[in-house]
Coordinates of C-alpha atoms and ligand atoms in Angstrom, one line a residue:
M9 CA 80.2 124.1 97.8
A10 CA 78.3 124.2 101.1
N11 CA 77.8 121.1 103.3
L12 CA 74.8 120.7 105.5
V13 CA 76.3 120.0 109.0
K14 CA 73.2 119.8 111.1
K15 CA 69.7 121.0 111.8
I16 CA 68.9 122.9 115.0
N17 CA 66.0 124.6 116.6
F18 CA 66.7 128.3 116.6
N19 CA 65.1 131.6 117.3
C20 CA 65.1 132.6 113.6
P21 CA 65.7 136.3 113.0
E22 CA 64.4 136.0 109.4
C23 CA 60.8 134.9 110.2
D24 CA 60.8 135.8 113.9
Q25 CA 59.8 132.3 115.1
N26 CA 61.5 129.4 116.8
H27 CA 61.9 126.6 114.2
E28 CA 64.3 124.2 112.7
V29 CA 67.1 125.9 110.7
E30 CA 69.9 124.3 108.7
V31 CA 73.5 124.8 109.5
Y32 CA 76.0 124.9 106.6
E33 CA 79.7 125.0 106.3
Q34 CA 81.6 126.2 103.2
K35 CA 85.1 127.3 102.2
T36 CA 85.5 131.0 101.8
Q37 CA 88.1 133.7 101.5
S38 CA 88.8 136.7 103.8
L39 CA 91.2 139.6 103.8
I40 CA 93.3 139.5 107.0
E41 CA 96.1 142.0 107.5
G42 CA 96.2 142.7 103.8
T43 CA 96.4 139.0 102.9
I44 CA 93.7 136.8 101.4
V45 CA 93.3 133.6 103.4
E46 CA 91.1 130.6 102.7
H47 CA 89.1 129.2 105.6
K48 CA 85.9 127.5 106.8
E49 CA 82.8 129.6 107.3
T50 CA 79.5 128.6 108.9
Y51 CA 76.1 130.0 108.1
Y52 CA 72.4 129.3 108.9
Y53 CA 69.6 128.9 106.5
C54 CA 65.9 129.5 107.1
P55 CA 63.8 127.2 104.7
I56 CA 60.7 129.2 105.5
E57 CA 62.0 132.5 104.1
D58 CA 64.6 130.9 101.9
E59 CA 67.2 133.2 103.5
E60 CA 70.7 132.7 104.7
F61 CA 71.9 134.4 107.9
I62 CA 74.8 134.4 110.3
P63 CA 74.1 134.9 114.0
A64 CA 76.5 137.2 115.9
K65 CA 78.2 134.3 117.8
V66 CA 78.7 132.3 114.6
M67 CA 80.1 135.5 112.9
N68 CA 82.7 135.7 115.7
Q69 CA 83.6 132.0 115.2
N70 CA 84.0 132.7 111.4
L71 CA 86.3 135.6 112.1
L72 CA 88.3 133.4 114.5
E73 CA 88.6 130.7 111.7
A74 CA 89.9 133.4 109.3
R75 CA 92.4 134.7 111.7
D76 CA 93.6 131.2 112.6
A77 CA 94.0 130.4 108.9
Y78 CA 96.2 133.6 108.6
R79 CA 98.1 132.5 111.7
I80 CA 98.8 129.1 110.2
N81 CA 100.0 130.8 107.0
I82 CA 102.6 132.9 108.8
G83 CA 103.6 130.2 111.3
R84 CA 102.0 131.6 114.4
L85 CA 100.2 129.7 117.1
T86 CA 96.4 129.5 116.5
S87 CA 93.9 130.5 119.2
T88 CA 93.3 126.9 120.0
E89 CA 97.0 126.2 120.4
I90 CA 97.3 129.1 122.7
R91 CA 94.5 127.8 124.8
N92 CA 96.0 124.3 124.9
I93 CA 99.3 125.7 126.1
R94 CA 97.6 127.6 128.8
K95 CA 95.5 124.5 129.8
M96 CA 98.6 122.4 129.9
Y97 CA 99.7 124.6 132.8
G98 CA 96.3 124.7 134.3
L99 CA 96.1 128.5 134.1
S100 CA 93.2 130.9 133.6
Q101 CA 93.6 133.5 130.8
K102 CA 94.5 136.2 133.3
E103 CA 97.0 133.9 135.1
F104 CA 98.7 132.9 131.9
A105 CA 99.1 136.6 130.9
N106 CA 100.4 137.5 134.3
L107 CA 102.8 134.5 134.3
L108 CA 104.3 136.0 131.1
G109 CA 104.4 139.5 132.5
W110 CA 101.7 140.7 130.2
G111 CA 98.5 142.8 130.8
D112 CA 95.5 141.0 132.3
V113 CA 93.5 140.7 129.1
T114 CA 96.3 140.0 126.6
V115 CA 95.8 136.2 126.5
Q116 CA 92.0 136.5 126.4
R117 CA 92.4 138.8 123.3
Y118 CA 94.7 136.3 121.6
E119 CA 92.3 133.5 122.2
S120 CA 89.3 135.4 120.9
K121 CA 90.4 138.0 118.3
T122 CA 93.8 139.8 118.2
I123 CA 96.6 138.2 116.3
Q124 CA 99.7 138.1 118.5
D125 CA 102.9 139.7 117.3
E126 CA 106.0 137.6 116.8
T127 CA 107.7 138.4 120.1
Y128 CA 104.6 137.3 122.1
D129 CA 104.2 134.3 119.8
Q130 CA 107.9 133.2 120.4
K131 CA 107.5 133.5 124.1
M132 CA 104.4 131.2 124.2
K133 CA 106.1 128.7 122.0
L134 CA 109.2 128.6 124.3
V135 CA 106.9 128.1 127.3
F136 CA 105.2 125.3 125.5
E137 CA 108.4 123.5 124.6
N138 CA 110.2 124.0 127.8
P139 CA 108.4 124.1 131.2
Q140 CA 111.7 125.3 132.7
I141 CA 111.1 128.6 131.0
A142 CA 107.6 128.8 132.5
L143 CA 109.2 128.3 135.9
T144 CA 111.6 131.2 135.4
E145 CA 108.7 133.4 134.2
L146 CA 106.6 132.4 137.3
E147 CA 109.5 133.3 139.6
K148 CA 110.0 136.6 137.8
H149 CA 106.3 137.5 138.1
A150 CA 105.6 136.0 141.5
Q151 CA 104.1 139.2 142.9
K152 CA 101.2 138.8 140.5
F153 CA 100.0 135.7 142.4
D154 CA 98.9 135.1 146.0
T155 CA 101.0 132.6 147.9
E156 CA 98.7 129.7 147.7
R157 CA 98.1 129.9 144.0
Y158 CA 101.8 130.5 143.4
L159 CA 102.6 127.2 145.1
E160 CA 99.9 125.3 143.1
I161 CA 101.3 126.6 139.8
Y162 CA 104.9 126.0 140.9
Q163 CA 104.0 122.4 141.6
K164 CA 102.2 121.9 138.3
I165 CA 105.2 123.3 136.4
T166 CA 107.7 121.1 138.2
Q167 CA 105.6 118.1 137.5
L168 CA 105.7 118.9 133.9
I169 CA 109.4 119.4 134.0
K170 CA 109.9 115.9 135.5
K171 CA 107.5 114.3 133.0
K172 CA 109.2 116.0 130.0
S173 CA 112.7 115.0 131.1
L174 CA 111.7 111.4 131.8
K175 CA 110.1 111.2 128.4
Y176 CA 113.2 112.7 126.8
H177 CA 115.4 110.1 128.4
K178 CA 113.2 107.2 127.4
E179 CA 113.2 108.5 123.8
Q180 CA 117.0 108.6 123.9
I181 CA 117.0 105.0 125.1
I182 CA 114.8 104.0 122.2
Y183 CA 116.9 105.9 119.6
A184 CA 120.0 104.2 121.1
S185 CA 118.4 100.8 120.6
Y186 CA 117.9 101.8 116.9
V187 CA 121.3 103.3 116.4
D188 CA 122.2 100.5 113.9
F189 CA 119.1 101.3 111.9
N190 CA 119.7 105.0 111.3
K191 CA 119.5 104.7 107.6
P192 CA 116.6 103.5 105.4
S193 CA 117.1 99.8 104.9
D194 CA 115.4 96.4 104.5
S195 CA 115.2 96.1 108.3
N196 CA 113.2 99.3 108.9
G197 CA 111.1 99.2 105.8
Q198 CA 113.2 102.0 104.1
T199 CA 112.0 104.4 106.8
R200 CA 113.9 106.0 109.7
L201 CA 112.3 105.6 113.1
N202 CA 109.7 108.3 113.7
L203 CA 108.4 108.2 117.3
D204 CA 105.6 110.7 116.6
K205 CA 104.2 108.3 114.1
V206 CA 104.7 105.3 116.4
N207 CA 102.7 107.2 119.1
N208 CA 100.0 108.2 116.7
V209 CA 99.7 104.7 115.2
I210 CA 99.5 103.0 118.7
H211 CA 96.9 105.6 119.7
Y212 CA 94.8 105.0 116.7
L213 CA 95.0 101.2 116.9
A214 CA 94.0 101.4 120.6
H215 CA 91.2 103.9 119.8
C216 CA 89.6 101.8 117.1
S217 CA 90.0 98.3 118.4
S218 CA 87.2 96.9 120.5
R219 CA 89.5 94.9 122.8
L220 CA 93.2 95.3 122.6
Y221 CA 96.0 93.6 124.5
K222 CA 99.7 94.2 124.4
V223 CA 100.6 91.0 122.5
K224 CA 97.9 91.8 119.9
L225 CA 99.1 95.4 119.6
M226 CA 102.6 94.2 118.6
K227 CA 101.1 92.1 115.8
L228 CA 98.8 94.9 114.6
L229 CA 101.9 97.2 114.5
W230 CA 103.8 94.7 112.3
Y231 CA 100.8 94.1 110.0
S232 CA 100.3 97.9 109.6
D233 CA 103.9 98.5 108.7
S234 CA 104.0 95.4 106.5
L235 CA 100.8 96.2 104.6
F236 CA 101.9 99.7 104.0
Y237 CA 105.3 98.4 102.8
K238 CA 103.5 96.0 100.4
R239 CA 101.5 98.9 99.0
F240 CA 104.0 101.8 98.9
D241 CA 107.5 100.2 99.3
K242 CA 108.1 101.8 102.7
S243 CA 106.9 101.3 106.2
I244 CA 104.9 103.8 108.3
T245 CA 106.9 103.9 111.6
G246 CA 110.4 102.8 110.9
L247 CA 110.2 100.2 113.7
V248 CA 112.4 97.1 113.3
Y249 CA 110.7 93.8 114.1
K250 CA 112.2 90.6 115.5
H251 CA 110.9 87.1 115.0
L252 CA 109.8 85.9 118.5
P253 CA 107.9 82.7 119.3
L254 CA 104.6 84.6 119.7
G255 CA 105.1 86.6 116.6
A256 CA 106.8 89.8 115.4
V257 CA 107.8 92.3 118.1
P258 CA 109.5 95.7 117.6
I259 CA 112.9 96.3 119.1
A260 CA 112.5 98.3 122.4
H261 CA 108.8 97.6 122.6
E262 CA 108.6 98.1 126.4
D263 CA 110.2 101.6 126.2
I264 CA 107.9 102.4 123.2
L265 CA 104.8 101.5 125.3
D266 CA 106.2 103.6 128.1
I267 CA 106.5 106.8 126.0
S268 CA 102.9 106.2 124.7
S269 CA 101.5 106.8 128.2
D270 CA 100.2 110.2 127.1
Y271 CA 97.9 108.4 124.7
I272 CA 97.1 105.1 126.2
N273 CA 96.4 103.5 129.6
I274 CA 97.7 99.9 130.2
H275 CA 95.6 97.9 132.7
E276 CA 97.0 94.7 134.2
E277 CA 94.5 91.9 134.3
F278 CA 95.4 88.9 136.5
Y279 CA 94.6 85.4 135.5
E280 CA 95.5 82.1 137.1
D281 CA 98.8 81.6 135.4
Y282 CA 99.5 84.8 133.5
I283 CA 98.9 88.6 133.4
A284 CA 97.3 90.2 130.4
Y285 CA 97.9 93.9 129.6
R286 CA 94.8 95.6 128.3
I287 CA 95.3 98.8 126.3
E288 CA 92.9 101.6 126.2
S289 CA 93.2 104.9 124.3
K290 CA 92.8 108.2 126.2
N291 CA 92.4 111.9 125.2
P292 CA 91.0 113.0 121.9
I293 CA 92.6 111.1 119.1
D294 CA 95.8 112.7 117.6
L295 CA 96.5 111.8 114.0
S296 CA 98.6 114.9 113.2
S297 CA 101.7 112.9 111.9
L298 CA 99.8 110.4 109.8
S299 CA 98.8 110.7 106.1
R300 CA 95.4 109.7 104.6
Q301 CA 97.0 106.6 103.0
E302 CA 98.5 105.6 106.3
I303 CA 95.2 105.9 108.1
D304 CA 93.5 103.9 105.4
V305 CA 96.0 101.0 105.9
L306 CA 95.5 101.1 109.6
N307 CA 91.7 100.8 109.1
E308 CA 92.3 97.8 106.9
V309 CA 94.4 96.1 109.5
I310 CA 91.9 96.9 112.3
Q311 CA 89.0 95.5 110.1
K312 CA 90.9 92.3 109.4
F313 CA 92.0 91.5 112.9
D314 CA 89.5 93.2 115.3
K315 CA 87.5 90.1 115.9
L316 CA 90.5 87.8 116.3
G317 CA 92.3 87.3 119.6
S318 CA 96.1 87.3 120.0
K319 CA 96.3 83.5 119.6
K320 CA 94.3 83.4 116.3
I321 CA 96.4 86.3 114.9
S322 CA 99.6 84.5 116.0
E323 CA 98.5 81.3 114.1
Y324 CA 97.7 83.4 111.1
M325 CA 101.1 85.2 111.3
H326 CA 102.9 81.9 111.5
E327 CA 101.7 81.1 108.0
E328 CA 103.3 84.2 106.5
E329 CA 106.4 83.7 104.4
A330 CA 108.1 86.4 106.6
Y331 CA 107.7 84.1 109.6
L332 CA 108.4 80.8 107.9
K333 CA 111.7 82.0 106.4
T334 CA 113.1 83.6 109.5
H335 CA 114.2 82.0 112.8
D336 CA 113.9 82.9 116.4
N337 CA 115.3 86.4 117.3
Q338 CA 116.1 87.2 113.7
I339 CA 115.1 90.6 112.4
I340 CA 112.3 90.2 109.9
P341 CA 113.3 92.0 106.7
F342 CA 110.6 94.0 105.0
S343 CA 111.4 92.4 101.6
L344 CA 109.7 89.4 103.3
A345 CA 107.2 91.3 105.3
G346 CA 105.9 92.9 102.1
K347 CA 104.9 89.5 101.0
I348 CA 102.1 89.1 103.5
R349 CA 98.9 87.5 102.1
E350 CA 96.2 89.8 100.8
F351 CA 93.5 90.5 103.4
Ligands
ZN421 ZN1 63.0 131.3 109.7

């Protein structure tokens, strides 16, 4: 089954003229290191000659896809992941290789063709998880860098160390606030708190909403978890929500917004007698921790409420049984939240 991806003008080798060719993608199998892997393959089609062909550049891309499929199968970093780790430290391919004490072209090879062996893979994973290790490596291989560049990289790494440890501490604060909800229960929608999911959900809601403010985000979170609970008897994120005058708000919501700063920007907007916090998504959207069903529910919530402001949603929420049957500051149980009206 091939899918037509696009049509492009191309210097066609089949009929030797520049014309519109069709670009297709299909699933295929390749033999890598003695193992058959399934992966995506791209090919071109010339409608004039009725011939399929693969330009050299695309052929390389297909090979990369095959090797990455193999890497995923055996739990190694893909070429893209390697590139992302390197970019996280702001390094060129040669610099990243030198930082790790490897030959100049090692990283370039890993990003383009060669599959890294396990020792090299482990080292890159460690450097990704712990910038402190990157710092140790930099100090060990300092002679590979000129002084100016050394200082730049040193600074970049120490920034990352600070950022990571701050995030770690904030996460600990959030987990401490949820210590009474460590087990699946009616308070957390039978789901333990999962901060990766919280981040991905906030990011997605921010990404897909046309205008999103902090107060509205809290309500969208509650409706997302509640609707998912209604459908599947469990919530998405494991957040625990309290009944507050303006609506449902998750416990530790300020800290939760803090750790989302990799995904969203919060702008303060000043009005006569209040400040509004507008939320904008940044970076390419990351949905890695969410299932198809979860994303479908998020889409339903966005569709239902996108055109409504915080006040309108608040009024709507006040009519829910979950809200009528709880009082100020009380935790809203999911047995009630799951009874929200159908959209
Ligand atoms: Zn042609």
